[in-house]
Structures are given as C-alpha cells and as structure tokens.
Coordinates of C-alpha atoms in Angstrom, one line a residue:
Chain A
X5 CA 27.6 -24.7 12.7
X6 CA 25.6 -23.6 9.7
X7 CA 25.4 -20.0 8.4
X8 CA 21.8 -19.1 7.5
X9 CA 20.7 -16.3 5.2
X10 CA 17.1 -15.0 5.4
X11 CA 15.3 -12.4 3.1
X12 CA 12.7 -10.5 5.1
X13 CA 9.9 -8.1 4.2
X14 CA 8.3 -5.9 7.0
X15 CA 6.0 -3.1 7.5
X16 CA 8.0 -0.9 9.8
X17 CA 5.0 1.2 11.0
X18 CA 4.7 -0.5 14.5
X19 CA 8.5 -1.2 15.0
X20 CA 11.1 0.9 16.7
X21 CA 13.5 0.0 13.8
X22 CA 15.6 -3.1 13.1
X23 CA 18.0 -3.0 16.1
X24 CA 17.2 -4.6 19.5
X25 CA 16.4 -2.0 22.3
X26 CA 15.2 -2.8 25.8
X27 CA 11.4 -2.3 26.1
X28 CA 10.9 -1.6 22.4
X29 CA 9.3 -3.7 19.7
X30 CA 12.0 -4.2 17.1
X31 CA 12.4 -6.4 14.0
X32 CA 15.6 -8.0 15.4
X33 CA 13.7 -8.6 18.7
X34 CA 10.8 -10.4 17.2
X35 CA 13.0 -12.4 14.8
X36 CA 15.4 -13.5 17.4
X37 CA 12.4 -14.5 19.6
X38 CA 11.0 -16.6 16.7
X39 CA 14.5 -18.2 16.4
X40 CA 14.8 -18.9 20.1
X41 CA 13.3 -22.5 19.8
X42 CA 16.1 -23.6 17.5
X43 CA 19.0 -23.0 20.0
X44 CA 19.6 -23.0 23.7
X45 CA 21.7 -19.7 23.6
X46 CA 20.5 -16.5 22.0
X47 CA 20.9 -16.5 18.2
X48 CA 22.2 -13.0 17.1
X49 CA 20.8 -11.9 13.8
X50 CA 22.8 -9.5 11.7
X51 CA 20.9 -7.3 9.1
X52 CA 22.3 -5.8 5.9
X53 CA 20.7 -2.5 6.8
X54 CA 19.8 -1.4 10.3
X55 CA 16.5 0.4 9.3
X56 CA 15.3 3.2 11.6
X57 CA 11.9 3.3 13.3
X58 CA 9.1 3.5 10.7
X59 CA 11.3 2.4 7.7
X60 CA 10.1 -0.7 5.8
X61 CA 11.8 -3.5 4.1
X62 CA 10.9 -5.5 0.9
X63 CA 14.2 -7.4 0.7
X64 CA 16.2 -7.0 4.0
X65 CA 18.9 -9.8 4.3
X66 CA 19.8 -11.3 7.7
X67 CA 22.5 -13.7 8.6
X68 CA 23.0 -15.8 11.7
X69 CA 24.7 -19.0 13.0
X70 CA 22.5 -22.0 13.5
X71 CA 23.2 -25.4 15.1
X72 CA 20.1 -27.3 14.1
X73 CA 19.4 -29.7 11.2
X74 CA 16.1 -28.2 10.2
X75 CA 15.6 -27.8 6.4
X76 CA 15.4 -24.3 5.0
X77 CA 11.8 -24.8 3.8
X78 CA 10.7 -26.0 7.3
X79 CA 12.6 -23.2 8.9
X80 CA 10.8 -20.6 6.7
X81 CA 7.5 -22.0 7.5
X82 CA 8.2 -22.3 11.2
X83 CA 9.4 -18.7 11.5
X84 CA 6.4 -17.4 9.5
X85 CA 4.0 -19.2 11.9
X86 CA 5.9 -17.7 15.0
X87 CA 6.4 -14.2 13.5
X88 CA 3.7 -11.4 13.7
X89 CA 2.0 -10.6 10.3
X90 CA 3.9 -7.4 9.8
X91 CA 7.2 -9.5 9.3
X92 CA 7.5 -12.3 6.8
X93 CA 10.5 -14.5 5.8
X94 CA 10.5 -14.5 2.0
X95 CA 13.4 -16.9 1.6
X96 CA 15.7 -19.0 3.8
X97 CA 18.9 -20.6 2.5
X98 CA 22.2 -21.9 3.6
X99 CA 25.1 -19.5 3.0
X100 CA 28.8 -20.0 2.8
X101 CA 30.6 -20.4 6.2
X102 CA 31.3 -16.8 7.6
X103 CA 28.8 -15.0 5.4
X104 CA 27.7 -11.7 7.0
X105 CA 24.7 -9.9 5.8
X106 CA 26.0 -6.5 6.5
X107 CA 29.9 -6.8 5.9
X108 CA 29.5 -8.7 2.6
X109 CA 26.8 -6.6 1.0
X110 CA 28.0 -5.2 -2.3
X111 CA 25.0 -3.1 -3.4
X112 CA 21.9 -2.0 -1.7
X113 CA 18.7 -0.5 -3.3
X114 CA 16.3 1.7 -1.4
X115 CA 13.0 3.0 -2.6
X116 CA 11.5 6.2 -1.2
X117 CA 7.8 6.9 -2.0
X118 CA 6.2 10.3 -2.3
X119 CA 2.4 10.9 -2.5
X120 CA 2.3 14.3 -4.3
X121 CA -1.4 14.9 -4.1
X122 CA -3.4 17.9 -2.6
X123 CA -4.8 15.5 0.0
X124 CA -2.9 12.5 1.5
X125 CA -4.3 9.1 0.3
X126 CA -5.2 7.2 3.4
X127 CA -4.1 3.9 1.9
X128 CA -0.4 5.0 1.5
X129 CA -0.1 7.2 4.7
X130 CA 2.3 4.7 6.3
X131 CA 4.3 4.0 3.1
X132 CA 4.7 7.5 1.4
X133 CA 5.6 10.9 2.3
X134 CA 2.7 13.3 1.6
X135 CA 4.0 16.5 -0.2
X136 CA 1.2 18.8 -1.0
X137 CA 3.0 21.4 -3.2
X138 CA 3.3 20.5 -6.9
X139 CA 6.7 18.9 -7.6
X140 CA 8.9 19.5 -10.7
X141 CA 9.7 15.9 -11.4
X142 CA 12.0 16.9 -14.3
X143 CA 14.1 19.1 -12.0
X144 CA 14.2 16.3 -9.3
X145 CA 15.3 13.7 -11.9
X146 CA 18.1 16.0 -13.1
X147 CA 19.2 16.7 -9.5
X148 CA 19.1 12.9 -8.7
X149 CA 21.4 12.1 -11.7
X150 CA 24.1 14.4 -10.2
X151 CA 25.0 12.1 -7.3
X152 CA 25.6 9.1 -9.7
X153 CA 29.3 7.9 -9.3
X154 CA 31.7 7.9 -6.4
X155 CA 31.5 10.9 -4.1
X156 CA 32.0 12.1 -0.5
X157 CA 28.5 12.1 0.9
X158 CA 29.4 13.9 4.1
X159 CA 26.7 16.6 3.4
X160 CA 24.0 13.9 3.5
X161 CA 25.2 12.1 6.6
X162 CA 23.4 12.2 9.9
X163 CA 25.4 13.9 12.6
X164 CA 26.9 11.3 14.9
X165 CA 27.8 8.8 12.2
X166 CA 30.8 6.7 13.1
X167 CA 32.0 5.5 9.8
X168 CA 35.7 5.8 8.7
X169 CA 34.9 7.2 5.3
X170 CA 31.9 9.0 3.9
X171 CA 32.8 8.1 0.3
X172 CA 30.2 6.0 -1.4
X173 CA 29.5 4.9 -4.9
X174 CA 26.0 5.4 -6.4
X175 CA 25.0 3.3 -9.4
X176 CA 21.4 4.5 -10.1
X177 CA 19.4 7.4 -8.7
X178 CA 16.1 8.2 -10.4
X179 CA 12.4 8.9 -10.0
X180 CA 9.8 6.5 -11.3
X181 CA 6.1 6.1 -11.1
X182 CA 2.9 7.9 -12.3
X183 CA 2.0 11.2 -10.5
X184 CA 0.8 11.6 -7.9
X185 CA 2.8 8.6 -6.8
X186 CA 6.5 9.0 -7.1
X187 CA 9.2 6.7 -6.1
X188 CA 12.8 7.6 -5.9
X189 CA 15.0 4.5 -6.5
X190 CA 18.7 4.5 -5.5
X191 CA 21.3 1.9 -5.6
X192 CA 24.8 2.2 -4.1
X193 CA 27.7 0.2 -2.7
X194 CA 26.7 1.5 0.7
X195 CA 24.7 4.3 2.5
X196 CA 25.6 6.6 5.4
X197 CA 23.2 7.0 8.3
X198 CA 20.0 8.9 7.1
X199 CA 21.6 9.3 3.7
X200 CA 18.6 8.3 1.5
X201 CA 16.3 10.4 3.6
X202 CA 18.7 13.4 3.4
X203 CA 19.1 13.1 -0.3
X204 CA 15.3 13.0 -0.7
X205 CA 14.8 16.1 1.5
X206 CA 17.1 18.1 -0.8
X207 CA 15.6 16.6 -3.9
X208 CA 12.1 17.5 -2.8
X209 CA 13.2 21.1 -2.0
X210 CA 14.5 21.3 -5.6
X211 CA 11.2 19.9 -6.9
X212 CA 9.3 22.5 -4.9
X213 CA 11.3 25.2 -6.6
X214 CA 13.1 26.3 -3.5
X215 CA 16.4 25.6 -5.2
X216 CA 17.8 25.2 -8.7
X217 CA 18.9 21.7 -10.0
X218 CA 22.7 22.8 -9.5
X219 CA 22.0 23.2 -5.8
X220 CA 22.4 19.4 -5.6
X221 CA 26.0 19.7 -6.8
X222 CA 26.9 22.5 -4.5
X223 CA 25.6 20.7 -1.4
X224 CA 27.3 17.5 -2.4
X225 CA 30.6 19.4 -3.0
X226 CA 30.3 21.4 0.3
X227 CA 30.5 18.1 2.4
X228 CA 28.6 20.3 4.9
X229 CA 25.5 18.8 6.5
X230 CA 24.0 22.3 7.2
X231 CA 23.7 22.9 3.5
X232 CA 21.4 19.9 2.8
X233 CA 17.6 20.2 3.5
X234 CA 15.7 18.6 6.5
X235 CA 15.7 14.8 6.6
X236 CA 12.6 13.3 4.8
X237 CA 10.4 11.3 7.2
X238 CA 11.1 7.6 7.7
X239 CA 7.8 6.2 6.6
X240 CA 8.5 6.8 2.8
X241 CA 11.6 4.6 2.9
X242 CA 11.9 0.9 2.0
X243 CA 15.1 -1.2 1.9
X244 CA 14.2 -2.8 -1.4
X245 CA 17.0 -5.3 -2.0
X246 CA 20.6 -6.2 -1.2
X247 CA 23.1 -7.8 -3.6
X248 CA 26.2 -9.9 -2.6
Chain B
X276 CA -30.6 24.2 1.4
X277 CA -27.5 23.3 -0.6
X278 CA -26.8 19.8 -1.8
X279 CA -23.2 18.8 -1.2
X280 CA -21.1 16.2 -3.0
X281 CA -18.0 14.8 -1.4
X282 CA -15.4 12.5 -2.9
X283 CA -13.8 10.4 -0.1
X284 CA -10.9 8.0 0.2
X285 CA -10.6 5.7 3.1
X286 CA -8.5 2.8 4.5
X287 CA -11.4 0.4 5.6
X288 CA -9.2 -1.7 7.8
X289 CA -10.3 -0.2 11.1
X290 CA -14.0 0.4 10.1
X291 CA -17.0 -1.8 10.4
X292 CA -17.9 -0.6 7.0
X293 CA -19.7 2.5 5.6
X294 CA -23.1 2.3 7.3
X295 CA -23.8 3.7 10.8
X296 CA -24.2 1.0 13.5
X297 CA -24.6 1.6 17.2
X298 CA -21.3 0.9 19.1
X299 CA -19.3 0.4 15.8
X300 CA -16.7 2.7 14.2
X301 CA -18.1 3.3 10.7
X302 CA -17.2 5.7 8.0
X303 CA -20.7 7.3 7.9
X304 CA -20.4 7.7 11.7
X305 CA -17.1 9.6 11.7
X306 CA -18.2 11.7 8.7
X307 CA -21.4 12.7 10.3
X308 CA -19.6 13.5 13.4
X309 CA -17.2 15.8 11.5
X310 CA -20.2 17.5 9.8
X311 CA -22.0 18.0 13.1
X312 CA -20.6 21.5 13.7
X313 CA -22.2 22.7 10.4
X314 CA -25.9 22.1 11.5
X315 CA -28.1 21.9 14.5
X316 CA -29.8 18.6 13.5
X317 CA -28.0 15.5 12.3
X318 CA -26.7 15.7 8.7
X319 CA -27.5 12.4 7.0
X320 CA -24.8 11.4 4.5
X321 CA -25.7 9.1 1.6
X322 CA -22.9 7.1 0.0
X323 CA -22.8 5.8 -3.6
X324 CA -21.7 2.3 -2.3
X325 CA -22.4 1.1 1.2
X326 CA -18.9 -0.7 1.6
X327 CA -18.7 -3.6 3.9
X328 CA -16.3 -3.9 6.9
X329 CA -12.7 -4.0 5.7
X330 CA -13.5 -2.7 2.1
X331 CA -11.6 0.4 1.1
X332 CA -12.4 3.4 -1.1
X333 CA -10.4 5.6 -3.4
X334 CA -13.3 7.6 -4.9
X335 CA -16.4 7.0 -2.7
X336 CA -19.1 9.7 -3.4
X337 CA -21.2 11.1 -0.7
X338 CA -24.2 13.5 -0.7
X339 CA -26.1 15.4 1.9
X340 CA -28.1 18.6 2.4
X341 CA -26.3 21.5 4.1
X342 CA -27.8 24.8 5.5
X343 CA -24.5 26.7 5.9
X344 CA -22.7 29.3 3.8
X345 CA -19.1 27.8 4.1
X346 CA -17.2 27.6 0.9
X347 CA -16.5 24.2 -0.6
X348 CA -12.7 24.7 -0.1
X349 CA -13.1 25.7 3.6
X350 CA -15.4 22.7 4.2
X351 CA -12.9 20.3 2.7
X352 CA -10.1 21.7 4.9
X353 CA -12.3 21.8 8.0
X354 CA -13.6 18.1 7.5
X355 CA -10.0 16.9 7.0
X356 CA -8.9 18.5 10.2
X357 CA -11.8 16.8 12.1
X358 CA -11.6 13.4 10.4
X359 CA -9.2 10.6 11.5
X360 CA -6.3 10.0 9.1
X361 CA -7.8 6.9 7.7
X362 CA -10.5 8.9 6.0
X363 CA -9.8 11.9 3.7
X364 CA -12.1 14.2 1.7
X365 CA -10.5 14.5 -1.7
X366 CA -13.0 16.9 -3.2
X367 CA -16.1 18.9 -2.0
X368 CA -18.5 20.6 -4.5
X369 CA -22.0 21.9 -4.7
X370 CA -24.3 19.5 -6.6
X371 CA -27.6 20.2 -8.3
X372 CA -30.6 20.3 -5.9
X373 CA -31.9 16.7 -5.3
X374 CA -28.6 15.0 -6.3
X375 CA -28.3 11.7 -4.5
X376 CA -24.9 9.8 -4.5
X377 CA -26.5 6.4 -4.6
X378 CA -29.7 6.8 -6.7
X379 CA -28.0 8.9 -9.5
X380 CA -24.8 6.8 -9.9
X381 CA -24.5 5.7 -13.6
X382 CA -21.3 3.6 -13.3
X383 CA -19.2 2.3 -10.5
X384 CA -15.6 0.9 -10.8
X385 CA -14.2 -1.5 -8.2
X386 CA -10.6 -2.7 -8.0
X387 CA -9.9 -6.0 -6.2
X388 CA -6.1 -6.6 -5.4
X389 CA -4.5 -10.0 -5.1
X390 CA -1.0 -10.8 -3.8
X391 CA -0.1 -14.0 -5.7
X392 CA 3.2 -14.7 -4.0
X393 CA 4.4 -17.7 -1.9
X394 CA 4.6 -15.5 1.2
X395 CA 2.2 -12.6 1.9
X396 CA 3.9 -9.2 1.5
X397 CA 3.4 -7.5 4.9
X398 CA 2.9 -4.1 3.1
X399 CA -0.1 -5.2 1.2
X400 CA -1.7 -7.4 3.9
X401 CA -4.7 -5.0 4.5
X402 CA -5.2 -4.2 0.9
X403 CA -4.8 -7.4 -1.1
X404 CA -6.0 -11.0 -0.8
X405 CA -3.0 -13.3 -0.5
X406 CA -3.4 -16.3 -2.7
X407 CA -0.4 -18.6 -2.4
X408 CA -1.2 -21.1 -5.3
X409 CA 0.1 -20.0 -8.8
X410 CA -2.7 -18.4 -10.7
X411 CA -3.3 -18.8 -14.5
X412 CA -3.9 -15.1 -15.3
X413 CA -4.8 -15.9 -18.9
X414 CA -7.6 -18.3 -17.8
X415 CA -8.8 -15.6 -15.3
X416 CA -8.8 -12.9 -17.9
X417 CA -10.8 -15.0 -20.3
X418 CA -13.3 -15.9 -17.6
X419 CA -13.5 -12.2 -16.6
X420 CA -14.4 -11.2 -20.1
X421 CA -17.5 -13.5 -20.1
X422 CA -19.4 -11.3 -17.8
X423 CA -19.2 -8.2 -20.0
X424 CA -22.6 -7.0 -21.1
X425 CA -26.0 -7.2 -19.5
X426 CA -26.8 -10.3 -17.5
X427 CA -28.7 -11.7 -14.6
X428 CA -26.1 -11.8 -11.8
X429 CA -28.2 -13.7 -9.2
X430 CA -25.5 -16.5 -8.9
X431 CA -23.1 -13.7 -7.6
X432 CA -25.5 -12.1 -5.3
X433 CA -25.3 -12.5 -1.5
X434 CA -28.2 -14.2 0.1
X435 CA -30.6 -11.8 1.7
X436 CA -30.3 -9.1 -1.0
X437 CA -33.4 -7.0 -1.2
X438 CA -33.1 -5.6 -4.7
X439 CA -36.0 -5.8 -7.3
X440 CA -33.8 -7.0 -10.2
X441 CA -30.6 -8.8 -10.3
X442 CA -29.7 -7.7 -13.8
X443 CA -26.7 -5.5 -14.2
X444 CA -24.6 -4.3 -17.1
X445 CA -20.8 -4.7 -16.9
X446 CA -18.8 -2.5 -19.2
X447 CA -15.2 -3.6 -18.4
X448 CA -14.0 -6.7 -16.5
X449 CA -10.2 -7.4 -16.6
X450 CA -7.0 -8.2 -14.8
X451 CA -4.1 -5.8 -14.7
X452 CA -0.8 -5.4 -12.9
X453 CA 2.6 -7.2 -12.8
X454 CA 2.8 -10.5 -11.0
X455 CA 2.8 -11.2 -8.1
X456 CA 0.5 -8.1 -7.8
X457 CA -2.9 -8.6 -9.7
X458 CA -5.7 -6.2 -9.8
X459 CA -9.2 -7.1 -11.1
X460 CA -10.9 -4.0 -12.4
X461 CA -14.6 -4.1 -13.0
X462 CA -17.0 -1.3 -14.1
X463 CA -20.7 -1.6 -14.3
X464 CA -24.0 0.3 -14.0
X465 CA -24.6 -1.2 -10.6
X466 CA -23.4 -4.2 -8.3
X467 CA -25.4 -6.5 -6.1
X468 CA -24.4 -7.2 -2.5
X469 CA -21.0 -9.0 -2.4
X470 CA -21.1 -9.3 -6.2
X471 CA -17.5 -8.2 -6.9
X472 CA -16.2 -10.4 -4.1
X473 CA -18.3 -13.4 -5.3
X474 CA -17.0 -12.9 -8.9
X475 CA -13.4 -12.7 -7.7
X476 CA -13.9 -15.9 -5.6
X477 CA -15.0 -17.8 -8.7
X478 CA -12.4 -16.2 -11.0
X479 CA -9.6 -17.2 -8.6
X480 CA -10.9 -20.8 -8.5
X481 CA -10.6 -20.7 -12.3
X482 CA -7.1 -19.3 -11.9
X483 CA -6.2 -22.1 -9.5
X484 CA -7.3 -24.6 -12.2
X485 CA -10.1 -25.9 -10.1
X486 CA -12.5 -25.1 -13.0
X487 CA -12.3 -24.4 -16.7
X488 CA -12.8 -20.9 -18.1
X489 CA -16.3 -21.9 -19.3
X490 CA -17.4 -22.6 -15.7
X491 CA -17.8 -18.8 -15.4
X492 CA -20.6 -18.9 -18.1
X493 CA -22.3 -22.0 -16.5
X494 CA -22.3 -20.3 -13.1
X495 CA -23.7 -17.0 -14.6
X496 CA -26.4 -18.8 -16.6
X497 CA -27.4 -20.9 -13.6
X498 CA -28.4 -17.8 -11.6
X499 CA -27.8 -20.2 -8.6
X500 CA -25.6 -18.7 -5.8
X501 CA -24.6 -22.3 -4.7
X502 CA -22.8 -22.8 -8.1
X503 CA -20.4 -19.7 -7.5
X504 CA -17.3 -20.1 -5.2
X505 CA -16.8 -18.8 -1.8
X506 CA -16.9 -15.0 -1.4
X507 CA -13.4 -13.4 -1.6
X508 CA -12.2 -11.6 1.5
X509 CA -13.2 -7.9 2.0
X510 CA -9.7 -6.4 2.4
X511 CA -8.8 -6.8 -1.2
X512 CA -11.7 -4.7 -2.5
X513 CA -11.7 -0.9 -3.1
X514 CA -14.5 1.2 -4.4
X515 CA -12.4 3.1 -7.0
X516 CA -14.7 5.6 -8.6
X517 CA -18.3 6.5 -9.3
X518 CA -19.6 8.2 -12.4
X519 CA -22.8 10.3 -12.7

C-alpha cells in the first residue's frame, strides 16, 4: 500500500466545505469520486484542514492510501480530467508510510482577504469580505501582532469545538496588500474551529474604531468567546499552505 | 435634461457582453432595467467600451440622459440595490451637457491577466487565461514595447470591423505581476475590435518561443490579420479605466 500526498487548490464558493455530507457537494466528495476508479473499495481522503462551506484553498494537503501502480504524474493528470474546474490537483507525490495530512501538519498558513472599498468589487465578491467603513490598518496591524506567540485561544474558538487544549502557537500575524485590498496572513502550529474568522472579526472591529488596539489583548486573556466580535464571513478565507 | 456619467465594475462571466441583445443577459440590459424606474421612456446607456461576452470591467464608463431630480449619491445607491451582484456602480456624477462616454474618451486602459502555472488556479479561472507552457516574460515585454506610438493596427483587428481608420496611438504596453500571475497593461487613445486580445495572442506565442521578438514588428508592419496569432480568450481581459 502506498501513501499518497496531494496538494489541492479550490474555489470553495459552490462547495458545502471539505467534509463529506450526504446530499451535499463537498470537496472530499468530488475528490473521492475522482479517486474511485483507482480502487475497488472507497478511498478515504484526509485533509490538513477541514475547511467550512465557502472557504477556499490554495494549498490544501490531502493524504490517502493507494493500492495502484500509477505514477504520480499520471495520477495528477487523471484526477484533473475527472475533477470539476473549481478543484485542481497542483501536486501529487508519494509520502512516507503512515503520513497523515492532518495529524502530521506542523504549520498552517491562512489568508483572509478584505475589500475595503465604498462599493464591493464584483470580481472579488466570492473571495473577499466587503467592509465599507474606512479601516485603520495601523491599528489592525498592531492588534494582529498581539497574538503572536503561544496563547490559549479559547476566546476565538467556535462553541462546540471538541479539542483537548485551546493553546496554539502563532508565528506570524499581519496585514499586507494595497488598499482597498487587504490580506490578513496568519501562520500557526494549529487553529481552532473558526479561529481565523473570529480573529478577523475582532481585528476589523478594531479597524473600524469600535475598540482600541488593547482590546485584542483583553479578549485573548479573557478566554471568553462572548468577548470576541462576530465571526467574519467564510468567503474571505483561504487555506494558503501547510508545512510538515 | 441632465447628462449622467457612471463608472461601473462587472464580472463579465455570466454576461453576453455589454451590448443589448434579445434573449441574452447583457450589462446594458440589466443597467437599463435598473434605470427604468427613473423615466417613462427607455433610457439608452452608452458605454466607453462595448465589451464582448466574458470580458470584465473595473472602470467602464457609461453616459445617458436623465430627466429626474435624484441626487447622484441616491442614484448610485438605488442602482446598486436594483443591480445583480456581478455589476456595481462605483461612481455616479453629473457630466457636461452632451457628454458621450464613447465618443469623448481620450484614453482607455485594458488589463489582460495570464495564469502561467502548470495547473490552472481555480480562483482565477474566470479572470485569467491559463497558459501552461513556460513563458519568456523578457521576450514578451520587449515585443510589447514595439507597439508603443502611433501605428496602423490593421493586423490586430477583428475581421468585420467597421471603423474608418485602423491607426491608433499606444501610450503604454507592458507586462507586470509576479509569476505565475502576469498582467499585460495597455493604454491607448482607442482600440480596434479584439485588438487587445489579438495583441496578447501574438505576445504569448512570442513568450512560448514560437516566434522571435521581432515577429511583433513584422506582423504590425504587414497590416495583415492572417499574420497575427489566434485571438486570446475573452475571460482574461478587463476594461480597467477610461480617461476624458
């Protein structure tokens, strides 16, 4: 049995997220369907990040077991012929036996795009959150830097998360881009459910002037979900890359 | 009677181009429908560039006559409520009497996006031409510079054009962006039908190594459409801005 590692990009607009759900179009569903001709039993694909409905990927990583002698290049081409155009396999390679895309991930990077213009640009409407009010990018950048390091991110975790610990380490957390296009880039050793979107919700409220920069520290230290702002919408978020 | 000037952005993917056609969804059609409540007769909207099916706009300019006292701000908001999300009015202003978006345009800028990666990125599939083969950007840039100045662009004109002269002046013609994302940016005092897409078709063939840089000069001087390469696909093209 070989262990395969795929790198995927997808436009999450027309998907009900990564994870297979009966009667829903999911990335896992279309990928496993494309893989079906390479095995008699179901091939179960594990993703580094189980992205929610509407969330995109530029470098999602997927692992699965394969009992087939096809070359990685031929597999990549065959999958891209079978997959719909909103999902592409960017890379296919053999991984060490037992490699697991989620359990072995060391760092993940997410990008969150904001279109901060008076009127939403149609071209980015599925890929950026349109925030009409002028944002103070200096304040947002200062607040973003506060979360760098190891912290308990319970305040930014979706209710109903089932993880053992809510401590995570953040390596970079910053805003890039030229107004009106802003991108929040965050790299960490792991992320809780909705964590990036909850961080962005609070950072944007700071950018709008609803709170001071130090509010970020207070919310973080409170470990209280009710102190953070509303979750930013899914369509601004992209799983950018995963390191092993 | 007032003369109104609108600046529009649209995602051309789901439109059969700018120009009204029976039974087709066009930008002119949805805009005139949104304008219908401001007049008893049809309001005819004139666009600076009559973009083809699949072509986008970031700064299309439109003019029309209006007999209504609504403020420009209220008109902008009312139109954006009535328009579908793939068209937005970015700006609405009163223009000098007799202003015509097409006849009075002095300069237009088009951007043409190319995704030069081995596998097409799903996120840009409606906004960039996917060219798989490695492109020599230096050669393409050198060839692009050849067309700067006033020339007869008959070789790059779609057959069936009905213009009096095919002479146009090009002010800038260059490639920008970080690979694998390339953007060809061209500004001129006017463009013939399919001219930008025909220029890009030939420039990409030079980038692929099919022709030398000097081929661009030979095609231009030939004034012979059959010497230029195939027309690049519409979905890479955006009417970026119009100057008056």
